[in-house]
Amino acid sequence: MSQSEARPPLLADADGVYRVHIIGNSGSGKSTLGKELSSLLGLPHIPLDPLFWKPGWTRSTNEEFCQRIREALDSSPGGWIVDGNYTSMGAGFVTGEANNVIWMDPPLLLYFPRVMWRTFLRLLRLREPCSPGCAERPAEVFFSKESILWWCLTNHFRFKRKTQGWMADPSFARKTVHLAGWGSEYRRWWSSVVSMVKGHAKST
């Protein structure tokens, strides 16, 4: 949905509940936004990576994964902030249940250096891994097609095309905020979210 259209920056249901699903390529800023929205709205932040990856980079089965997601959502009836994609693993129902989808879509040139820096810090154990027990290892980072760096590069345009296809569905488009560009669009949207929340706080 175009940011020029008159609509609140976040949509709530009839009970005032926000259910937010943040999507985007690896490194696009999903987790950072998830934590910030969680703090601002006072809602639980549910990253999908720890629900999917077991220690030692062992994949959960789709059934296990979806059950964990279901339990996390059901335990948060007052709203939630989910970040992550995993539609091919069965997690598409998160988007269906969300009343807001935030599509993080910065240029690859902007966020790929951040992915490299994050990966470097994880290699040095200076930053927590994406899931407990899933430490980054040089062999996988630099010499494997499973590398997060390789995935980020090869998935950027593929994810963009896929999500553009979803935007053709009015039910998806009307609840989606597409944050592209080099940061100004994101900052304007975030400022409007903060203003909205402060306005609600003053009226209660």
One Martini backbone bead per residue (centre of mass of N, CA, C, O) as a GRO file, in nm:
protein
  204
    1MET     BB    1   0.095   0.035   0.023
    2SER     BB    2   0.079   0.354  -0.005
    3GLN     BB    3   0.197   0.621   0.194
    4SER     BB    4  -0.015   0.840   0.074
    5GLU     BB    5  -0.229   0.705   0.202
    6ALA     BB    6  -0.507   0.717   0.413
    7ARG     BB    7  -0.350   0.571   0.691
    8PRO     BB    8  -0.245   0.405   0.925
    9PRO     BB    9   0.062   0.269   1.006
   10LEU     BB   10  -0.133   0.092   1.189
   11LEU     BB   11  -0.341  -0.188   1.231
   12ALA     BB   12  -0.643  -0.256   1.397
   13ASP     BB   13  -0.872  -0.408   1.548
   14ALA     BB   14  -1.170  -0.385   1.718
   15ASP     BB   15  -0.978  -0.429   1.994
   16GLY     BB   16  -0.682  -0.300   1.939
   17VAL     BB   17  -0.513  -0.520   1.783
   18TYR     BB   18  -0.177  -0.614   1.713
   19ARG     BB   19  -0.063  -0.790   1.408
   20VAL     BB   20   0.278  -0.845   1.318
   21HIS     BB   21   0.447  -0.891   0.999
   22ILE     BB   22   0.789  -0.932   0.922
   23ILE     BB   23   0.945  -0.888   0.610
   24GLY     BB   24   1.238  -1.021   0.434
   25ASN     BB   25   1.542  -1.027   0.382
   26SER     BB   26   1.833  -1.099   0.481
   27GLY     BB   27   1.922  -0.805   0.665
   28SER     BB   28   1.672  -0.583   0.635
   29GLY     BB   29   1.552  -0.539   0.958
   30LYS     BB   30   1.347  -0.718   1.116
   31SER     BB   31   1.453  -0.752   1.410
   32THR     BB   32   1.487  -0.458   1.481
   33LEU     BB   33   1.193  -0.379   1.440
   34GLY     BB   34   1.068  -0.586   1.629
   35LYS     BB   35   1.196  -0.471   1.890
   36GLU     BB   36   1.086  -0.181   1.862
   37LEU     BB   37   0.784  -0.251   1.854
   38SER     BB   38   0.771  -0.407   2.116
   39SER     BB   39   0.849  -0.166   2.294
   40LEU     BB   40   0.631   0.039   2.200
   41LEU     BB   41   0.366  -0.170   2.231
   42GLY     BB   42   0.399  -0.413   2.437
   43LEU     BB   43   0.491  -0.667   2.263
   44PRO     BB   44   0.567  -0.962   2.152
   45HIS     BB   45   0.862  -1.107   2.025
   46ILE     BB   46   0.867  -1.331   1.724
   47PRO     BB   47   1.110  -1.512   1.615
   48LEU     BB   48   1.161  -1.771   1.377
   49ASP     BB   49   1.443  -1.891   1.396
   50PRO     BB   50   1.426  -2.036   1.687
   51LEU     BB   51   1.181  -2.222   1.587
   52PHE     BB   52   1.352  -2.377   1.356
   53TRP     BB   53   1.633  -2.383   1.492
   54LYS     BB   54   1.851  -2.607   1.600
   55PRO     BB   55   2.107  -2.722   1.726
   56GLY     BB   56   2.341  -2.738   1.470
   57TRP     BB   57   2.152  -2.669   1.228
   58THR     BB   58   1.874  -2.800   1.284
   59ARG     BB   59   1.590  -2.890   1.139
   60SER     BB   60   1.272  -2.854   1.144
   61THR     BB   61   0.985  -2.957   1.104
   62ASN     BB   62   0.701  -2.831   0.990
   63GLU     BB   63   0.530  -2.930   1.225
   64GLU     BB   64   0.702  -2.823   1.455
   65PHE     BB   65   0.716  -2.531   1.369
   66CYS     BB   66   0.408  -2.466   1.357
   67GLN     BB   67   0.353  -2.538   1.651
   68ARG     BB   68   0.531  -2.317   1.776
   69ILE     BB   69   0.386  -2.083   1.653
   70ARG     BB   70   0.104  -2.139   1.760
   71GLU     BB   71   0.182  -2.114   2.058
   72ALA     BB   72   0.287  -1.821   2.045
   73LEU     BB   73   0.025  -1.688   1.946
   74ASP     BB   74  -0.176  -1.804   2.164
   75SER     BB   75   0.001  -1.659   2.403
   76SER     BB   76  -0.084  -1.368   2.229
   77PRO     BB   77  -0.386  -1.214   2.234
   78GLY     BB   78  -0.277  -0.898   2.248
   79GLY     BB   79  -0.046  -0.955   2.052
   80TRP     BB   80   0.214  -0.926   1.782
   81ILE     BB   81   0.568  -0.979   1.676
   82VAL     BB   82   0.676  -1.096   1.365
   83ASP     BB   83   0.983  -1.243   1.235
   84GLY     BB   84   0.976  -1.370   0.913
   85ASN     BB   85   0.914  -1.620   0.683
   86TYR     BB   86   0.875  -1.946   0.595
   87THR     BB   87   0.658  -2.039   0.378
   88SER     BB   88   0.786  -2.321   0.282
   89MET     BB   89   0.736  -2.425   0.602
   90GLY     BB   90   0.422  -2.313   0.675
   91ALA     BB   91   0.412  -1.984   0.774
   92GLY     BB   92   0.172  -1.833   0.617
   93PHE     BB   93  -0.041  -1.794   0.853
   94VAL     BB   94   0.075  -1.537   0.972
   95THR     BB   95  -0.014  -1.345   0.750
   96GLY     BB   96  -0.319  -1.412   0.772
   97GLU     BB   97  -0.336  -1.312   1.089
   98ALA     BB   98  -0.243  -1.052   1.016
   99ASN     BB   99  -0.294  -0.681   1.015
  100ASN     BB  100   0.024  -0.662   0.952
  101VAL     BB  101   0.261  -0.587   0.687
  102ILE     BB  102   0.619  -0.564   0.681
  103TRP     BB  103   0.819  -0.459   0.409
  104MET     BB  104   1.153  -0.510   0.384
  105ASP     BB  105   1.320  -0.304   0.103
  106PRO     BB  106   1.614  -0.255   0.069
  107PRO     BB  107   1.893  -0.210  -0.069
  108LEU     BB  108   2.154  -0.416  -0.108
  109LEU     BB  109   2.381  -0.197  -0.069
  110LEU     BB  110   2.285  -0.128   0.223
  111TYR     BB  111   2.261  -0.429   0.379
  112PHE     BB  112   2.505  -0.614   0.314
  113PRO     BB  113   2.719  -0.489   0.504
  114ARG     BB  114   2.558  -0.566   0.761
  115VAL     BB  115   2.574  -0.869   0.723
  116MET     BB  116   2.879  -0.890   0.732
  117TRP     BB  117   2.914  -0.770   1.015
  118ARG     BB  118   2.734  -0.966   1.169
  119THR     BB  119   2.892  -1.221   1.088
  120PHE     BB  120   3.162  -1.139   1.208
  121LEU     BB  121   3.061  -1.119   1.503
  122ARG     BB  122   2.970  -1.417   1.516
  123LEU     BB  123   3.245  -1.546   1.464
  124LEU     BB  124   3.357  -1.388   1.738
  125ARG     BB  125   3.128  -1.396   1.959
  126LEU     BB  126   2.983  -1.081   1.967
  127ARG     BB  127   2.716  -1.227   1.871
  128GLU     BB  128   2.430  -1.357   1.856
  129PRO     BB  129   2.270  -1.593   1.728
  130CYS     BB  130   1.976  -1.672   1.567
  131SER     BB  131   2.024  -1.944   1.737
  132PRO     BB  132   2.066  -2.160   1.965
  133GLY     BB  133   2.355  -2.337   1.864
  134CYS     BB  134   2.418  -2.137   1.588
  135ALA     BB  135   2.707  -2.105   1.489
  136GLU     BB  136   2.931  -1.952   1.312
  137ARG     BB  137   3.128  -2.074   1.029
  138PRO     BB  138   3.368  -2.031   0.802
  139ALA     BB  139   3.296  -2.257   0.600
  140GLU     BB  140   2.996  -2.163   0.563
  141VAL     BB  141   3.035  -1.860   0.499
  142PHE     BB  142   3.271  -1.896   0.249
  143PHE     BB  143   3.220  -2.231   0.131
  144SER     BB  144   2.895  -2.212   0.105
  145LYS     BB  145   2.558  -2.230  -0.007
  146GLU     BB  146   2.464  -2.181   0.309
  147SER     BB  147   2.536  -1.904   0.316
  148ILE     BB  148   2.423  -1.600   0.419
  149LEU     BB  149   2.558  -1.435   0.196
  150TRP     BB  150   2.456  -1.595  -0.046
  151TRP     BB  151   2.157  -1.578   0.021
  152CYS     BB  152   2.129  -1.273   0.014
  153LEU     BB  153   2.213  -1.234  -0.284
  154THR     BB  154   2.010  -1.454  -0.423
  155ASN     BB  155   1.728  -1.351  -0.268
  156HIS     BB  156   1.651  -1.061  -0.325
  157PHE     BB  157   1.493  -1.073  -0.605
  158ARG     BB  158   1.317  -1.314  -0.541
  159PHE     BB  159   1.161  -1.188  -0.306
  160LYS     BB  160   1.055  -0.944  -0.456
  161ARG     BB  161   0.888  -1.094  -0.669
  162LYS     BB  162   0.708  -1.251  -0.475
  163THR     BB  163   0.587  -1.003  -0.324
  164GLN     BB  164   0.469  -0.863  -0.571
  165GLY     BB  165   0.266  -1.089  -0.619
  166TRP     BB  166   0.113  -1.055  -0.350
  167MET     BB  167   0.023  -0.752  -0.409
  168ALA     BB  168  -0.209  -0.843  -0.611
  169ASP     BB  169  -0.349  -0.896  -0.345
  170PRO     BB  170  -0.569  -0.709  -0.174
  171SER     BB  171  -0.551  -0.848   0.111
  172PHE     BB  172  -0.244  -0.787   0.126
  173ALA     BB  173  -0.205  -0.487   0.042
  174ARG     BB  174  -0.390  -0.341   0.265
  175LYS     BB  175  -0.174  -0.454   0.508
  176THR     BB  176   0.077  -0.325   0.357
  177VAL     BB  177   0.411  -0.212   0.421
  178HIS     BB  178   0.640  -0.054   0.199
  179LEU     BB  179   0.997  -0.047   0.271
  180ALA     BB  180   1.202   0.143   0.093
  181GLY     BB  181   1.499   0.246   0.021
  182TRP     BB  182   1.749   0.449   0.216
  183GLY     BB  183   1.538   0.546   0.487
  184SER     BB  184   1.321   0.775   0.473
  185GLU     BB  185   1.066   0.604   0.469
  186TYR     BB  186   1.110   0.467   0.737
  187ARG     BB  187   1.127   0.722   0.916
  188ARG     BB  188   0.844   0.826   0.856
  189TRP     BB  189   0.690   0.582   0.954
  190TRP     BB  190   0.802   0.567   1.242
  191SER     BB  191   0.707   0.848   1.329
  192SER     BB  192   0.403   0.780   1.291
  193VAL     BB  193   0.393   0.555   1.499
  194VAL     BB  194   0.480   0.717   1.745
  195SER     BB  195   0.253   0.928   1.725
  196MET     BB  196   0.019   0.731   1.752
  197VAL     BB  197   0.092   0.617   2.031
  198LYS     BB  198   0.094   0.888   2.182
  199GLY     BB  199  -0.200   0.960   2.114
  200HIS     BB  200  -0.326   0.719   2.261
  201ALA     BB  201  -0.209   0.782   2.543
  202LYS     BB  202  -0.355   1.064   2.577
  203SER     BB  203  -0.661   0.935   2.539
  204THR     BB  204  -0.637   0.741   2.821
   0.00000   0.00000   0.00000
